[in-house]
PDB file of C-alpha atoms in Angstrom:
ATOM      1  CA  UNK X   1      81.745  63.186  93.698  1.00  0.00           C
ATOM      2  CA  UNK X   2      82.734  66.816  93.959  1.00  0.00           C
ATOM      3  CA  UNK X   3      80.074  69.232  94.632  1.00  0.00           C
ATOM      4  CA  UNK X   4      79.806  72.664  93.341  1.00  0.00           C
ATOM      5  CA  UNK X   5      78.946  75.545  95.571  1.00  0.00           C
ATOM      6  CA  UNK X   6      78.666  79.135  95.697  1.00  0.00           C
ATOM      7  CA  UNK X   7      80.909  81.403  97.126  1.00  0.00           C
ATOM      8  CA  UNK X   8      79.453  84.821  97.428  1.00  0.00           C
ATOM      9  CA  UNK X   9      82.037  88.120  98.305  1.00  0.00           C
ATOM     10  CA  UNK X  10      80.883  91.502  99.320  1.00  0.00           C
ATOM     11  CA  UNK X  11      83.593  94.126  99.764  1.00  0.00           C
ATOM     12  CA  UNK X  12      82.778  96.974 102.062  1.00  0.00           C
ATOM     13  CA  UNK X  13      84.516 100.281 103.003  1.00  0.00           C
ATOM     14  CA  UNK X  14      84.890 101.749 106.099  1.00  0.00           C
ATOM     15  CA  UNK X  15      80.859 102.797 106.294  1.00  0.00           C
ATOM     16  CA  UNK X  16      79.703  99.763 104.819  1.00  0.00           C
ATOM     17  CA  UNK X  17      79.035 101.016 101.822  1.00  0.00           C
ATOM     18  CA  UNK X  18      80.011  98.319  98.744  1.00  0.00           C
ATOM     19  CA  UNK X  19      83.229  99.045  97.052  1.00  0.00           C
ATOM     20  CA  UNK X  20      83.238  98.649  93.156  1.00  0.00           C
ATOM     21  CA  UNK X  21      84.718  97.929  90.956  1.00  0.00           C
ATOM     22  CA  UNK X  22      87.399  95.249  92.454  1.00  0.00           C
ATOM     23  CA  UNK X  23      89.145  92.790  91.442  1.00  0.00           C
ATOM     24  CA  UNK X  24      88.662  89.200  93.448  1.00  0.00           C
ATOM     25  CA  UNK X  25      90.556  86.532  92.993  1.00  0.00           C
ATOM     26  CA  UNK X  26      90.331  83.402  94.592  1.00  0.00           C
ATOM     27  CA  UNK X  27      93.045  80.585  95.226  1.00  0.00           C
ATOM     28  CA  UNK X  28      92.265  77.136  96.273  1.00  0.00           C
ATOM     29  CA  UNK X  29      94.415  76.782  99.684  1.00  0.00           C
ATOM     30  CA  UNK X  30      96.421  78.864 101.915  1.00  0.00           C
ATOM     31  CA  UNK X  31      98.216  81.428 100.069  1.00  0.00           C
ATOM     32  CA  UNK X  32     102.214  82.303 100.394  1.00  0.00           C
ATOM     33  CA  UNK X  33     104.256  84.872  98.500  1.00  0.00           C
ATOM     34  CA  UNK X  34     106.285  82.218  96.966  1.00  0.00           C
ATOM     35  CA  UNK X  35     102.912  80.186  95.618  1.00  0.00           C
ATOM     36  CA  UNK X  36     102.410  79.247  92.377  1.00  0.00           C
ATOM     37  CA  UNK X  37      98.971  78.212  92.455  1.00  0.00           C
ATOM     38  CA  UNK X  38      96.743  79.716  89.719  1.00  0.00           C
ATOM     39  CA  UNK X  39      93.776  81.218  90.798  1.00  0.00           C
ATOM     40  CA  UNK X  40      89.862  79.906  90.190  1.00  0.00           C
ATOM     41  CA  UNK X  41      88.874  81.001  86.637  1.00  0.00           C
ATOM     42  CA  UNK X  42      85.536  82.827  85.795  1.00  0.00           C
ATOM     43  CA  UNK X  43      83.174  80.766  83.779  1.00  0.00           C
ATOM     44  CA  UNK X  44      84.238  82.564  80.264  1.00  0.00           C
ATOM     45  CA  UNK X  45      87.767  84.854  80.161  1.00  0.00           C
ATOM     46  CA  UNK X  46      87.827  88.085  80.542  1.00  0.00           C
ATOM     47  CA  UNK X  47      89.147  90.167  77.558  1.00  0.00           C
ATOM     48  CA  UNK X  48      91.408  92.290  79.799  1.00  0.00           C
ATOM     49  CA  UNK X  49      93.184  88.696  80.643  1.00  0.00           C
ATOM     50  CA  UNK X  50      92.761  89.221  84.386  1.00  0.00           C
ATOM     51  CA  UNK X  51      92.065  85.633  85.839  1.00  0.00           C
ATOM     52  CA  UNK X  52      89.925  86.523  88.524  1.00  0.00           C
ATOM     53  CA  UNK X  53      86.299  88.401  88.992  1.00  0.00           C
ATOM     54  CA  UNK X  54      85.224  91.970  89.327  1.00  0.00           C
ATOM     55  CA  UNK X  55      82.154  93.436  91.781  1.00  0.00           C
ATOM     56  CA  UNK X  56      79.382  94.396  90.796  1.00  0.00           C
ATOM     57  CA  UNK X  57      77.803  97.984  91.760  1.00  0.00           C
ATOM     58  CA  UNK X  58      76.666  96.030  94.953  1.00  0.00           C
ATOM     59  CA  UNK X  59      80.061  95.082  96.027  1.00  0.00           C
ATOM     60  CA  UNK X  60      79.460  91.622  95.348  1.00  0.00           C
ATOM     61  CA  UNK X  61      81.083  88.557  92.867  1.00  0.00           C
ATOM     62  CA  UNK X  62      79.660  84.971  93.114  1.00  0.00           C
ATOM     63  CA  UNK X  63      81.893  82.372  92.232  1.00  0.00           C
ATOM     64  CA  UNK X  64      81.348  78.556  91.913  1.00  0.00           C
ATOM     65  CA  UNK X  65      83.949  76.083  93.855  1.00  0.00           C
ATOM     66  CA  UNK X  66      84.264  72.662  94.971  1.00  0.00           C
ATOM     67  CA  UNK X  67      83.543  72.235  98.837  1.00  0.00           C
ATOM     68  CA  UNK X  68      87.197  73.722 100.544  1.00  0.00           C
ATOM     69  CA  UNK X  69      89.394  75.721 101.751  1.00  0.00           C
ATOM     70  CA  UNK X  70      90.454  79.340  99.724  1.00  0.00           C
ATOM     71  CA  UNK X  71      92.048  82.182  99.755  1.00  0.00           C
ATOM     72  CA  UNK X  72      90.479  85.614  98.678  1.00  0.00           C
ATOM     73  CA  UNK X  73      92.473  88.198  97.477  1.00  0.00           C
ATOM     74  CA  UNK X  74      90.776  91.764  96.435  1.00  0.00           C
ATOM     75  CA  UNK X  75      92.173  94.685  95.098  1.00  0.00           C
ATOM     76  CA  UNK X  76      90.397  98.050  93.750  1.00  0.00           C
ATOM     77  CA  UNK X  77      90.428  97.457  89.722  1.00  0.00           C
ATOM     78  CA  UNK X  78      92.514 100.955  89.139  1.00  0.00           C
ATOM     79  CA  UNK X  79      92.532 100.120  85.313  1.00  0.00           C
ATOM     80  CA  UNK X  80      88.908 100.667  84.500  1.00  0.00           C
ATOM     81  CA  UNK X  81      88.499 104.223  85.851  1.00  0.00           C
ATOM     82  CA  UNK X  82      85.872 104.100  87.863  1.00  0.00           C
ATOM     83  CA  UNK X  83      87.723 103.625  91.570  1.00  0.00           C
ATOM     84  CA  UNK X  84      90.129 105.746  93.243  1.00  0.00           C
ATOM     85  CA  UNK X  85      91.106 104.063  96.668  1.00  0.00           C
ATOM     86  CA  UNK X  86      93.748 102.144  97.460  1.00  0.00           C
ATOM     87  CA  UNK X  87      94.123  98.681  99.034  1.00  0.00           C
ATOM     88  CA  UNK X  88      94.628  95.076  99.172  1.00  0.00           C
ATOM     89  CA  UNK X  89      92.440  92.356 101.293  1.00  0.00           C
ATOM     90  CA  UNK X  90      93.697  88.624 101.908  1.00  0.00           C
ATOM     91  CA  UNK X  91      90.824  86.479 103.662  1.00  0.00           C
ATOM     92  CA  UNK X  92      90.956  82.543 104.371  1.00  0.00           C
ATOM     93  CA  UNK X  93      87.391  81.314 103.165  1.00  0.00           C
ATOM     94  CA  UNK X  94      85.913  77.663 103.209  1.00  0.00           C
ATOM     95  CA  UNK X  95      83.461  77.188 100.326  1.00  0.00           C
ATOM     96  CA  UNK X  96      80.515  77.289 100.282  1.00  0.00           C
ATOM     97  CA  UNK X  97      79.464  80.039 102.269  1.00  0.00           C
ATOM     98  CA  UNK X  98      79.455  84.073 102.199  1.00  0.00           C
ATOM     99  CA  UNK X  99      82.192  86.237 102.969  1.00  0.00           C
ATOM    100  CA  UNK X 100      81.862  89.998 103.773  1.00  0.00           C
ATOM    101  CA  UNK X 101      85.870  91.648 102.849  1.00  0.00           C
ATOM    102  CA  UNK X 102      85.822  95.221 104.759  1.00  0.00           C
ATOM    103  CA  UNK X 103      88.532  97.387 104.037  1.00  0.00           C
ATOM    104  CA  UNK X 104      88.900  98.916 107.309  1.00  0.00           C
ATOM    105  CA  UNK X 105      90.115  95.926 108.937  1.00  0.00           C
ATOM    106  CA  UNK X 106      93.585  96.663 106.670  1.00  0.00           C
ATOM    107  CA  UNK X 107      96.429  98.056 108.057  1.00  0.00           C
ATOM    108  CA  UNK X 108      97.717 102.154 106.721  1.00  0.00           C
ATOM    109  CA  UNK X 109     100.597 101.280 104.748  1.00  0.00           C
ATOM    110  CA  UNK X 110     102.810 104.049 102.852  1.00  0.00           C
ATOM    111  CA  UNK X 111     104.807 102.672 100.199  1.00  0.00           C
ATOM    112  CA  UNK X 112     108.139 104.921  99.078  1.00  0.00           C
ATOM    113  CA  UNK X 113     110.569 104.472  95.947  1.00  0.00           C
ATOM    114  CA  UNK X 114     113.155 106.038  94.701  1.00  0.00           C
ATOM    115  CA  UNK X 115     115.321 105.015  91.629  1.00  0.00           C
ATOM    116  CA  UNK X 116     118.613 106.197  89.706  1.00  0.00           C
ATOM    117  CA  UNK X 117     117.940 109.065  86.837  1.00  0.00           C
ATOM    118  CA  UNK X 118     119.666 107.242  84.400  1.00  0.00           C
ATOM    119  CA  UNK X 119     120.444 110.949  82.371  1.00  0.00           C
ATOM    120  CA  UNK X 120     121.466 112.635  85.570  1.00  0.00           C
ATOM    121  CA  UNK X 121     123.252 109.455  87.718  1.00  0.00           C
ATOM    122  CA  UNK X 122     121.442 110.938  90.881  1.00  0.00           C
ATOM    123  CA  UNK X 123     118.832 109.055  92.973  1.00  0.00           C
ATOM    124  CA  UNK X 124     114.920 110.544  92.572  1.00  0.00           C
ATOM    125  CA  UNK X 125     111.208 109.470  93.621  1.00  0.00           C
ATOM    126  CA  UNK X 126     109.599 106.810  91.359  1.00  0.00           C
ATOM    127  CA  UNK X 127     107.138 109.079  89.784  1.00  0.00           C
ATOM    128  CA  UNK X 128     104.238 106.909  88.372  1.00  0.00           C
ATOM    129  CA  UNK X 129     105.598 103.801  89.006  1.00  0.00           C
ATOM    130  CA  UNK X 130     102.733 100.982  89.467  1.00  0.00           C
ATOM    131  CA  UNK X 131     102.513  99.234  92.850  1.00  0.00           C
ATOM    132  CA  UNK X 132     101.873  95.381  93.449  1.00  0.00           C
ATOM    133  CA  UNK X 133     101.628  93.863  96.970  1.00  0.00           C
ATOM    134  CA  UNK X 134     101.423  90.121  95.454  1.00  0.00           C
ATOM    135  CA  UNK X 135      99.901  87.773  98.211  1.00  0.00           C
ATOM    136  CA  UNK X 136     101.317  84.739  95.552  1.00  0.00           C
ATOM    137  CA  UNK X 137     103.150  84.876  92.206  1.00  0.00           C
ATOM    138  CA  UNK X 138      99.569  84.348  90.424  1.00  0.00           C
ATOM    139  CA  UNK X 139      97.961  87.032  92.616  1.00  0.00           C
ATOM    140  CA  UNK X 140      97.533  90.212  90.047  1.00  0.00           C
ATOM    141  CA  UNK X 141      97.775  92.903  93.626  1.00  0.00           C
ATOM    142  CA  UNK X 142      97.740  95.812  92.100  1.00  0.00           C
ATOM    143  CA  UNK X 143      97.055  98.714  94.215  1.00  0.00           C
ATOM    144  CA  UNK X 144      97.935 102.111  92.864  1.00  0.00           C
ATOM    145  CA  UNK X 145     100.487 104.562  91.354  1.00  0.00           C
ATOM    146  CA  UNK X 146     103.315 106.321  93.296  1.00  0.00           C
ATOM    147  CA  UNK X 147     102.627 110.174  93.794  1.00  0.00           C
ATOM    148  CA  UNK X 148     104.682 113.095  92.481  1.00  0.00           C
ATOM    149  CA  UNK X 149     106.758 112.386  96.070  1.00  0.00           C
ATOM    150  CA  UNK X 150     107.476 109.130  95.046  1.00  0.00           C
ATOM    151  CA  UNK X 151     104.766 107.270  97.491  1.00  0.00           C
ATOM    152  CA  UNK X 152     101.555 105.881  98.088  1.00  0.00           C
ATOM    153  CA  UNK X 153      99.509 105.929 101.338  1.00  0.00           C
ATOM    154  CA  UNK X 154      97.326 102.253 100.928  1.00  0.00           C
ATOM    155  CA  UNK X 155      96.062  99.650 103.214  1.00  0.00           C
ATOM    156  CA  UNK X 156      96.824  96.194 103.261  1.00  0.00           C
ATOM    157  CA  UNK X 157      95.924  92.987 105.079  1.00  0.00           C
ATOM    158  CA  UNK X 158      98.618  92.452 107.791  1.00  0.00           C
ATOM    159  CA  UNK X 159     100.392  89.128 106.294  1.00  0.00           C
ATOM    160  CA  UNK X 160     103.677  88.152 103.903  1.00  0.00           C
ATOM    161  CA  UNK X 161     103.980  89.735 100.425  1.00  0.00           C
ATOM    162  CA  UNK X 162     106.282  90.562  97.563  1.00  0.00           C
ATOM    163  CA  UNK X 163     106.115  93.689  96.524  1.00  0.00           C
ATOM    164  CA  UNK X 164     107.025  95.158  93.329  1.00  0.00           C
ATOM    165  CA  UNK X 165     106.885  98.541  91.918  1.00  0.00           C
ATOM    166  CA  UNK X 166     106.583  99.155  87.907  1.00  0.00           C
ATOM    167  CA  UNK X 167     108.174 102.123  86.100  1.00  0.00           C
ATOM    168  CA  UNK X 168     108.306 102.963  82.693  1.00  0.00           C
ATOM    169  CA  UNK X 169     109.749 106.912  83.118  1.00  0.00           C
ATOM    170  CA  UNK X 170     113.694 105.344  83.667  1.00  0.00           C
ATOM    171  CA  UNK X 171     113.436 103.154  80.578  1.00  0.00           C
ATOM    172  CA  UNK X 172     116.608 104.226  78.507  1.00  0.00           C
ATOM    173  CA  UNK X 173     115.549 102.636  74.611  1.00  0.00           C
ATOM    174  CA  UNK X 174     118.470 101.799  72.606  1.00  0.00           C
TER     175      UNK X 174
END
């Protein structure tokens, strides 16, 4: 008989203070960049079609699993607006329990691209360009956009990722 438990996250800056919102998502078993394991699901979808949960203004997301071990991924949800920073949080959980994610135990990461003006042939900054640090290939990890230098000063959990960056400026239509 499986049992169904809580798991409660908090996410905390470097003060303590809750961070929200952010998007959690949790993966039964240890995650590797090359997983393909789909993450939990929240009770209903969400209409943005992110598989995962978002805090609440306390920092917080409850979701229910089977007794077990997870892993927690967390990253600030850029799309709705409301959050500026920057980062990316992998924790190993067993269920049930509470977990507390603080962003200062992350490591400073800054994140450079360049790419090939396709009208010019000459190499410039990605200007724009979205930035993923995916703990797994179901793992959503976006983190921010590159600056006008063609970076991004984030912080990550230390561990394995792929990262991809996203840009729609060198596009050429036919």
């Amino acid at each position: 008989q499986m049992c169904i438990r809580d798991r409660i996250v908090t996410v905390l800056d470097q003060t303590g203070n809750p961070i929200s919102p952010v998007r959690v998502q949790v993966f039964p078993g240890k995650l590797t960049p090359d997983s393909e394991v789909e993450p939990v699901s929240p009770p209903s979808p969400r209409t943005d079609g992110f598989i995962g949960f978002v805090t609440d203004s306390s920092g917080v997301v409850k979701v229910d699993l089977v007794n077990g071990d997870y892993s927690v991924v967390a990253s600030p949800d850029l799309d709705s607006g409301n959050i500026r920073q920057s980062f990316l949080i992998v924790k190993s959980v067993s269920a049930p329990g509470q977990t507390t994610l603080f962003a200062n135990r992350t490591v400073p990461v800054t994140v450079s691209a360049i790419g090939i003006d396709r009208h010019a042939g000459f190499l410039e900054p990605l200007i724009a360009a979205r930035v993923y640090f995916r703990a797994g290939k179901r793992a959503v990890g976006y983190i921010g956009n590159l600056n006008n230098d063609g970076q991004l000063l984030t912080s990550i959990s230390s561990g394995n990722y792929h990262i991809i960056t996203v840009s729609y400026t060198h596009l050429t239509l036919p």
